[in-house]
PDB file of C-alpha atoms in Angstrom:
ATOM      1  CA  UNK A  53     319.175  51.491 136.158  1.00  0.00           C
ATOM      2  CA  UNK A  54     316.476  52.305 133.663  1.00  0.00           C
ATOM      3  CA  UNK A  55     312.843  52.717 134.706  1.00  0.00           C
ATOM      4  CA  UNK A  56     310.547  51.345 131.771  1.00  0.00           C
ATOM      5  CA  UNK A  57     307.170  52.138 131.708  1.00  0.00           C
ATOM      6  CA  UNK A  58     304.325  50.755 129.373  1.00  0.00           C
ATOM      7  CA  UNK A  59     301.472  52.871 128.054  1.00  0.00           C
ATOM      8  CA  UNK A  60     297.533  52.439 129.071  1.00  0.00           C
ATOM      9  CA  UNK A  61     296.627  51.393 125.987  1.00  0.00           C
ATOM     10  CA  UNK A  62     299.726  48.377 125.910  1.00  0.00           C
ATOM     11  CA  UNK A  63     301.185  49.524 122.721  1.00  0.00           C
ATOM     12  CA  UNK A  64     304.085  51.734 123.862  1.00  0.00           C
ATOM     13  CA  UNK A  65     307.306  51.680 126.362  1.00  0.00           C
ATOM     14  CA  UNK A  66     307.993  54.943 127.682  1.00  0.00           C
ATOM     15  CA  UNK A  67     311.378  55.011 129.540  1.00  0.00           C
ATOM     16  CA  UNK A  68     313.442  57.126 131.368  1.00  0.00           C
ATOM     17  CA  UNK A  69     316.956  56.845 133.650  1.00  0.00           C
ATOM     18  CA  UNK A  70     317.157  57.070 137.274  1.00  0.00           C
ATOM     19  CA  UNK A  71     319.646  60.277 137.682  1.00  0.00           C
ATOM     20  CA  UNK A  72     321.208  62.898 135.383  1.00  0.00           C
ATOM     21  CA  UNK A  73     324.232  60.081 134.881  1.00  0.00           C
ATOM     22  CA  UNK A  74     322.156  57.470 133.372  1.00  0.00           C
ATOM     23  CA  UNK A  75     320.504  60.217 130.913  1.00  0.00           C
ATOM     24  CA  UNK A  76     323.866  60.471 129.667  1.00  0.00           C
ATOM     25  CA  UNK A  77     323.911  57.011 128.653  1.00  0.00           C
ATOM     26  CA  UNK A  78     319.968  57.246 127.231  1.00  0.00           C
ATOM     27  CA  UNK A  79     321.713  60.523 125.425  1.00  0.00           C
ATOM     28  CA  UNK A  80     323.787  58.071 123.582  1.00  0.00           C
ATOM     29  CA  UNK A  81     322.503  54.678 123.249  1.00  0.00           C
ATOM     30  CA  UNK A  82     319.057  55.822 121.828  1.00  0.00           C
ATOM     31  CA  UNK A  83     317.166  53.954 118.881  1.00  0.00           C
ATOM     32  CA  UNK A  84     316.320  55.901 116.304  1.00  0.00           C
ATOM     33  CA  UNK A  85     312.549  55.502 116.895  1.00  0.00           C
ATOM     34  CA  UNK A  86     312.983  57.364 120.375  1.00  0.00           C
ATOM     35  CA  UNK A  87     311.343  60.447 121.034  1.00  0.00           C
ATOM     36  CA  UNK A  88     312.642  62.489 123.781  1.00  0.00           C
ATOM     37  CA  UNK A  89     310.509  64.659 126.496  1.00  0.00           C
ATOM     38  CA  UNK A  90     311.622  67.078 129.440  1.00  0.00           C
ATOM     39  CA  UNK A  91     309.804  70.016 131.532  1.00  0.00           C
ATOM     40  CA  UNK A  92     310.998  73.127 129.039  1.00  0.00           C
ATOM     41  CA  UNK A  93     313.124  75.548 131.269  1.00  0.00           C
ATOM     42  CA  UNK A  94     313.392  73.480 134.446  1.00  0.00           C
ATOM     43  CA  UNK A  95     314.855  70.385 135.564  1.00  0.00           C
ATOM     44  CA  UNK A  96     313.470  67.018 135.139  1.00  0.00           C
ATOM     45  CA  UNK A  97     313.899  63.755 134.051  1.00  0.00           C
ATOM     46  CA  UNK A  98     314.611  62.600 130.793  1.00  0.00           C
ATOM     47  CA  UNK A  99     311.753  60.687 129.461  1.00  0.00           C
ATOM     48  CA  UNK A 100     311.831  58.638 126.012  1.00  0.00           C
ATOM     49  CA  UNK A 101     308.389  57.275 123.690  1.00  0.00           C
ATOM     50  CA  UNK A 102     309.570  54.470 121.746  1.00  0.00           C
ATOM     51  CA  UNK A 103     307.688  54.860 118.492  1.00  0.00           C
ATOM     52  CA  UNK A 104     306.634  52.263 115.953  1.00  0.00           C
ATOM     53  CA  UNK A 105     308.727  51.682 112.905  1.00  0.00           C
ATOM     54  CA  UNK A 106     307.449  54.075 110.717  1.00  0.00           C
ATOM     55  CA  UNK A 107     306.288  56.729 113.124  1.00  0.00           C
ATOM     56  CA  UNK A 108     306.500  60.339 112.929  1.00  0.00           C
ATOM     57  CA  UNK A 109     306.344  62.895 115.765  1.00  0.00           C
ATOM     58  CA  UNK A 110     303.224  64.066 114.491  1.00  0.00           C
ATOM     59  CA  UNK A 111     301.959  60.286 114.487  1.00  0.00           C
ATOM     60  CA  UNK A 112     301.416  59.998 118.374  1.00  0.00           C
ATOM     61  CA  UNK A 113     298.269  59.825 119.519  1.00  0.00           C
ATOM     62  CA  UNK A 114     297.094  62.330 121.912  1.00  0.00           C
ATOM     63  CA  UNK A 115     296.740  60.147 124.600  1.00  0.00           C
ATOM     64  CA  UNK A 116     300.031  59.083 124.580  1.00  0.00           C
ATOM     65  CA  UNK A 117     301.216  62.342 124.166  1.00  0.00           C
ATOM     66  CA  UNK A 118     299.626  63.191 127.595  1.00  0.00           C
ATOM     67  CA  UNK A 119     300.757  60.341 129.519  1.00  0.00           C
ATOM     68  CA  UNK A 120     304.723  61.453 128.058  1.00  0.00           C
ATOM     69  CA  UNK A 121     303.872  64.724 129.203  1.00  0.00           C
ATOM     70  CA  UNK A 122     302.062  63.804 132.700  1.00  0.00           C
ATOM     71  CA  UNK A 123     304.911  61.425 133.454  1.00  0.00           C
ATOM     72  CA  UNK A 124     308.150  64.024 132.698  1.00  0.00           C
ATOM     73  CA  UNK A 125     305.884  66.660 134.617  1.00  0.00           C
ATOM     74  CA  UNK A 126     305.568  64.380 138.101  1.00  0.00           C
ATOM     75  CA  UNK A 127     309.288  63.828 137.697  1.00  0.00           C
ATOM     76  CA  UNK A 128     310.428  66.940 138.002  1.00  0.00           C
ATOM     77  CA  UNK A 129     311.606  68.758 141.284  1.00  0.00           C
ATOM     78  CA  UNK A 130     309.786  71.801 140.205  1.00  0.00           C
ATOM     79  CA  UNK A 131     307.492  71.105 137.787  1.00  0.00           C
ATOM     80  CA  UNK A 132     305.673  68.654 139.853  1.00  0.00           C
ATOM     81  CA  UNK A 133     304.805  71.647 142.410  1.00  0.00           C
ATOM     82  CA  UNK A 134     303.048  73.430 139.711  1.00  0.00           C
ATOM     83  CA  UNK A 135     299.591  73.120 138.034  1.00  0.00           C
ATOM     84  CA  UNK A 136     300.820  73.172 134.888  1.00  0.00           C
ATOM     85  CA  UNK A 137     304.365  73.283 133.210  1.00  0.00           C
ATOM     86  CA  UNK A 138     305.086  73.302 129.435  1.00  0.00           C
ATOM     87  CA  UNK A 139     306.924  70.096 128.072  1.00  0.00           C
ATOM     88  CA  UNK A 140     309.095  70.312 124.826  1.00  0.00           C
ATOM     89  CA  UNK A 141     309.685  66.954 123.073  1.00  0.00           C
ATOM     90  CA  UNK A 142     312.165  65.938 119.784  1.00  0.00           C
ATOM     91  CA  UNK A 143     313.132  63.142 117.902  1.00  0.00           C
ATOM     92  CA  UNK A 144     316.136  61.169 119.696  1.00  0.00           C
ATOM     93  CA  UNK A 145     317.938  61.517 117.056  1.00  0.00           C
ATOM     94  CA  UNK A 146     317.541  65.728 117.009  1.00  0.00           C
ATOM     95  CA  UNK A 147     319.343  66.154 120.307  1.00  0.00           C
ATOM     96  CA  UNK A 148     323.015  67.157 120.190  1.00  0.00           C
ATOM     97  CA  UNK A 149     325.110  66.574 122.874  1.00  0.00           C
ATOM     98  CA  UNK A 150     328.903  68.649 123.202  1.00  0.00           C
ATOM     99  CA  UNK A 151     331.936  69.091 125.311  1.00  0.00           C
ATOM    100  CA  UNK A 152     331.254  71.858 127.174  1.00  0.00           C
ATOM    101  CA  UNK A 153     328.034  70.426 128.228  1.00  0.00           C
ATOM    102  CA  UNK A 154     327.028  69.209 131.704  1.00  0.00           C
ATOM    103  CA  UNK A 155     325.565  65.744 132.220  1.00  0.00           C
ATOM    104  CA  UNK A 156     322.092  65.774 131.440  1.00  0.00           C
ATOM    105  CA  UNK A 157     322.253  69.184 129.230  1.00  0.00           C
ATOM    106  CA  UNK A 158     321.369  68.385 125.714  1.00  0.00           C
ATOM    107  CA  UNK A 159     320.775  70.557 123.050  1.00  0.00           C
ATOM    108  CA  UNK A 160     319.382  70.264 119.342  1.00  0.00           C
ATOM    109  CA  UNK A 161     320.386  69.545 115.958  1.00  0.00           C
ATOM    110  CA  UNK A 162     317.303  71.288 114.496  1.00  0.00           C
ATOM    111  CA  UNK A 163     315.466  73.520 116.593  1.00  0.00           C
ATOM    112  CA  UNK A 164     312.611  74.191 114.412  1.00  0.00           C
ATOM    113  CA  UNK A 165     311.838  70.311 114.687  1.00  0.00           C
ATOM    114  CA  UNK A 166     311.356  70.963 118.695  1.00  0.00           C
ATOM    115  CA  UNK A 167     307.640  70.552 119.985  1.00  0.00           C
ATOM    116  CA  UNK A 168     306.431  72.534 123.061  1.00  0.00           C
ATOM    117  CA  UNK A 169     303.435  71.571 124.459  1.00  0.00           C
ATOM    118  CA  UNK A 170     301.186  72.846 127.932  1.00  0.00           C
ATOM    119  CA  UNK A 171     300.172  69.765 130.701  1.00  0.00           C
ATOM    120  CA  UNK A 172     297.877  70.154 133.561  1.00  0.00           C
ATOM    121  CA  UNK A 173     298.867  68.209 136.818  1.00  0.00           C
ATOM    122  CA  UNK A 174     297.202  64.736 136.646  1.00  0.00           C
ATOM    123  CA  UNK A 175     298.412  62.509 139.192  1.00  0.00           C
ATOM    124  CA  UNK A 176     295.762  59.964 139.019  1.00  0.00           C
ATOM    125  CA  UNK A 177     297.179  58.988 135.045  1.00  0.00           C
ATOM    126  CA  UNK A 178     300.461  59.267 137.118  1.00  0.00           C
ATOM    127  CA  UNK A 179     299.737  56.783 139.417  1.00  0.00           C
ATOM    128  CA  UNK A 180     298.285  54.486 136.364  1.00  0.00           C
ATOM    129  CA  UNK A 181     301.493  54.603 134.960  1.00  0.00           C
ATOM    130  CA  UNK A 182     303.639  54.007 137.849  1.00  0.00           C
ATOM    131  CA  UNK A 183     302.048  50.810 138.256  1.00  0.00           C
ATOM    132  CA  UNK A 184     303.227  49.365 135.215  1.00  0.00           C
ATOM    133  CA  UNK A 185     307.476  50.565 136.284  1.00  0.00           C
ATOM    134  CA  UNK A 186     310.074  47.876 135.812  1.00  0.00           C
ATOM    135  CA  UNK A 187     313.170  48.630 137.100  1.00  0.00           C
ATOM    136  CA  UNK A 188     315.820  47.095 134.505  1.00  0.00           C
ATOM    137  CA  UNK A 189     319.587  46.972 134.199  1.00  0.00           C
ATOM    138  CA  UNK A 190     319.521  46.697 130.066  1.00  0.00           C
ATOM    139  CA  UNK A 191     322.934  47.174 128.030  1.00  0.00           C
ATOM    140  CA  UNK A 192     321.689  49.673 126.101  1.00  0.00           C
ATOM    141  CA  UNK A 193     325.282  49.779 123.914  1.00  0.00           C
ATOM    142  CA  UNK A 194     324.523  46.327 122.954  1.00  0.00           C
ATOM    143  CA  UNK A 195     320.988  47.186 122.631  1.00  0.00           C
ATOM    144  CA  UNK A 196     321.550  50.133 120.213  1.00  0.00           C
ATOM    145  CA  UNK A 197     323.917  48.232 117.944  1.00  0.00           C
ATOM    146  CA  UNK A 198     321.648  45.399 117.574  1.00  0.00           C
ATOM    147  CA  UNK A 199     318.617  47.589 116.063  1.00  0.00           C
ATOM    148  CA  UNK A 200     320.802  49.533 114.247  1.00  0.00           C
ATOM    149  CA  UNK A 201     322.008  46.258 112.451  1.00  0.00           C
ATOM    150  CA  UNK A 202     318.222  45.538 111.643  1.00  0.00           C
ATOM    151  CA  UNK A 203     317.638  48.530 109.992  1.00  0.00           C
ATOM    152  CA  UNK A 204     320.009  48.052 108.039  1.00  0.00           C
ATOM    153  CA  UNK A 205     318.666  44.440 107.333  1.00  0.00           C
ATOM    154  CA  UNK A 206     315.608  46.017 106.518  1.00  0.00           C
ATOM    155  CA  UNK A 207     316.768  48.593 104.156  1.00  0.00           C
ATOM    156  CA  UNK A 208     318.795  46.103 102.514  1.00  0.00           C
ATOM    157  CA  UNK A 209     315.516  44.013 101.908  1.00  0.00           C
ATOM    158  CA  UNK A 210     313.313  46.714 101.181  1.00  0.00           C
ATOM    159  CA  UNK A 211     315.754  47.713  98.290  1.00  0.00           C
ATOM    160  CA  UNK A 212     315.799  44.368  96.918  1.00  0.00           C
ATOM    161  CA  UNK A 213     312.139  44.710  96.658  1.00  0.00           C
ATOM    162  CA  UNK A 214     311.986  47.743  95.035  1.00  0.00           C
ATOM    163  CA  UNK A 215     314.677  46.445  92.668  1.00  0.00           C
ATOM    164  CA  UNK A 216     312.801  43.635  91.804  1.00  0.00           C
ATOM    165  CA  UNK A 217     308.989  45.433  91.904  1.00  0.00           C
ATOM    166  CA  UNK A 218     311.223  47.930  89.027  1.00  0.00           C
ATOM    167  CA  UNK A 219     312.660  44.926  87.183  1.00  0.00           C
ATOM    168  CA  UNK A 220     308.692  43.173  86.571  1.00  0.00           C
ATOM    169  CA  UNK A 221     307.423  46.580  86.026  1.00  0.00           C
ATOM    170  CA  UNK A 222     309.979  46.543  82.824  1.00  0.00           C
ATOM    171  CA  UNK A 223     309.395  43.287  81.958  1.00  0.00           C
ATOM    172  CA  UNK A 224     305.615  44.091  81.945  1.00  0.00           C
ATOM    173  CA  UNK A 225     305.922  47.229  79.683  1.00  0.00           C
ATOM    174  CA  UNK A 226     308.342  45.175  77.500  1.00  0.00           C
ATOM    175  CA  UNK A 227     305.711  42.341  77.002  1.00  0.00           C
ATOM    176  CA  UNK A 228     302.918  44.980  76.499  1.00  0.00           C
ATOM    177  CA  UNK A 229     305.111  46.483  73.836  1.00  0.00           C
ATOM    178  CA  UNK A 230     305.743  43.196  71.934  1.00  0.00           C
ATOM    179  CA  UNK A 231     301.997  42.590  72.215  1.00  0.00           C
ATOM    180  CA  UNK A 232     300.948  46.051  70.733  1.00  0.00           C
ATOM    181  CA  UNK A 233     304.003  46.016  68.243  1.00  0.00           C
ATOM    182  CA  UNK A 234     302.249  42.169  66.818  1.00  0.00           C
ATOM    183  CA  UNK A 235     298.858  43.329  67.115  1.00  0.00           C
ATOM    184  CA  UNK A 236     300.021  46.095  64.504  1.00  0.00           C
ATOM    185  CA  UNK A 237     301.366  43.889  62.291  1.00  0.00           C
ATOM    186  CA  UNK A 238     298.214  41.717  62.098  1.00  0.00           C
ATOM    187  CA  UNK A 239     296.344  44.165  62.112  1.00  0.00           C
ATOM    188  CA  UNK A 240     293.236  43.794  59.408  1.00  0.00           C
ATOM    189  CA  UNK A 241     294.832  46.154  57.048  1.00  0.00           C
ATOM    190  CA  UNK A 242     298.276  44.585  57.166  1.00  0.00           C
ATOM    191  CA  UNK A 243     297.059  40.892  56.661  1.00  0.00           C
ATOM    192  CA  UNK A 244     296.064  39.696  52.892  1.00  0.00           C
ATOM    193  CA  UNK A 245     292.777  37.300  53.122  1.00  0.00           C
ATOM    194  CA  UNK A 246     291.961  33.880  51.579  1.00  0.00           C
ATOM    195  CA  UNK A 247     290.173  35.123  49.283  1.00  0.00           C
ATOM    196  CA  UNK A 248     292.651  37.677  48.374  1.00  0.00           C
ATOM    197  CA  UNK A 249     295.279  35.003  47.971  1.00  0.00           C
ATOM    198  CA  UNK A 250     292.961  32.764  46.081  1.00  0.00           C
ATOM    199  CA  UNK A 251     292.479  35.740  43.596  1.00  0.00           C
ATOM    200  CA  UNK A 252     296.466  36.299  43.459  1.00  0.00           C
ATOM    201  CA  UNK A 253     296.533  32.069  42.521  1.00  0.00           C
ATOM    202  CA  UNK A 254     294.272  32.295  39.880  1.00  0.00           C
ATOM    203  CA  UNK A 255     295.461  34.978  38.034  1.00  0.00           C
ATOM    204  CA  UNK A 256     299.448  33.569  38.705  1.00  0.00           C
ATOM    205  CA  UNK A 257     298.174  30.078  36.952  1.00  0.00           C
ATOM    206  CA  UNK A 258     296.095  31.833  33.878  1.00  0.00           C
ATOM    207  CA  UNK A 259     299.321  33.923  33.427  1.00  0.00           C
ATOM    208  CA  UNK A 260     301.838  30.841  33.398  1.00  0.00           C
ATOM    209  CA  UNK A 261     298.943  28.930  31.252  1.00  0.00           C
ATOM    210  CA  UNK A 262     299.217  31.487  28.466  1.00  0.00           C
ATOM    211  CA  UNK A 263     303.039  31.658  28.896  1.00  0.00           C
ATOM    212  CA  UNK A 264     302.533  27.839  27.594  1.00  0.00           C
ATOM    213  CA  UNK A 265     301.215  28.963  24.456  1.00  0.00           C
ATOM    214  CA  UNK A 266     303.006  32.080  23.440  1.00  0.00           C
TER     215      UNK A 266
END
């Protein structure tokens, strides 16, 4: 079972498992877009911020931040005693799992990519929150390979657009060249005039008319 919740503002699913056994699972079916909270030195549920497409860590607004934060905070044994715990929070895709791990004990890829932030007790957001939880049985395998498959779609597209935004661009500079390259050629000091050529008849026809008489 996974316990989805959505954000006050509507834009954002936050979602966590029900017991260190499903975080396993969250562990390794993530999206790439997931960003991961827990209570820093004690226990407490795993708690994931689906981000927009696009979105950095550094992108989430503060609000959201602090109803992540509020949420891991009232879901821990410990933490949720206390007045204020400190939350640390990574990309999904920063957490490194190994053998000689114990379910729910993660650790990370990069650690200098790690946030660590402080959060006061706030159980009336809490309780705000809690009243948007669904209680879903999702296949998050299935789930996983299915975005995973779009963003490849997408990069596949996106580089077909780039490929073809590169291929005008060349045509454009080609077609400026040509213009540039015929505007030099008939350009006023490359080009004879008619008077020019009128000058260049006469004097052709008074030659060949004294030819006619030598």
């Amino acid at each position: 079972m996974v316990f989805y919740f959505t954000t006050l503002c509507g834009e954002y699913t936050i979602y966590m498992g029900k017991d260190k056994y499903e975080n396993e699972d969250l562990i390794k079916y993530g999206h790439p877009e997931d960003c991961w909270f827990h209570v820093d030195d004690l226990s407490s549920a795993h708690v994931y911020l689906r981000l927009k497409p696009g979105m950095a860590m550094d992108d989430i607004p503060e609000n959201i931040l602090t109803e992540c934060c509020s949420l891991v905070k009232a879901n821990s044994i410990q933490g949720c005693k206390k007045s204020s715990v400190y939350i640390v929070y990574t990309r999904w895709k920063n957490l490194k799992k190994t053998a000689s791990m114990v379910d729910g004990q993660v650790g990370y890829h990069r650690p200098d990519n790690v946030r660590r932030c402080k959060i006061e007790k706030n159980n009336t957001l809490v309780r705000q929150l809690e009243k948007t939880k669904k209680e879903l049985y999702p296949d998050l395998a299935k789930e996983q390979e299915q975005r995973l498959k779009e963003i490849q779609v997408q990069k596949k597209e996106n580089r077909r657009a780039e490929e073809k935004a590169k291929k005008m661009e060349q045509l454009e500079n080609a077609r400026k060249k040509e213009e540039l390259s015929y505007d030099r050629i008939m350009g006023e000091g490359n080009m004879t005039s008619n008077s020019e050529m009128k000058a260049t008849e006469d004097a052709t026809a008074a030659e060949e008319f004294e030819d006619d008489f030598m």
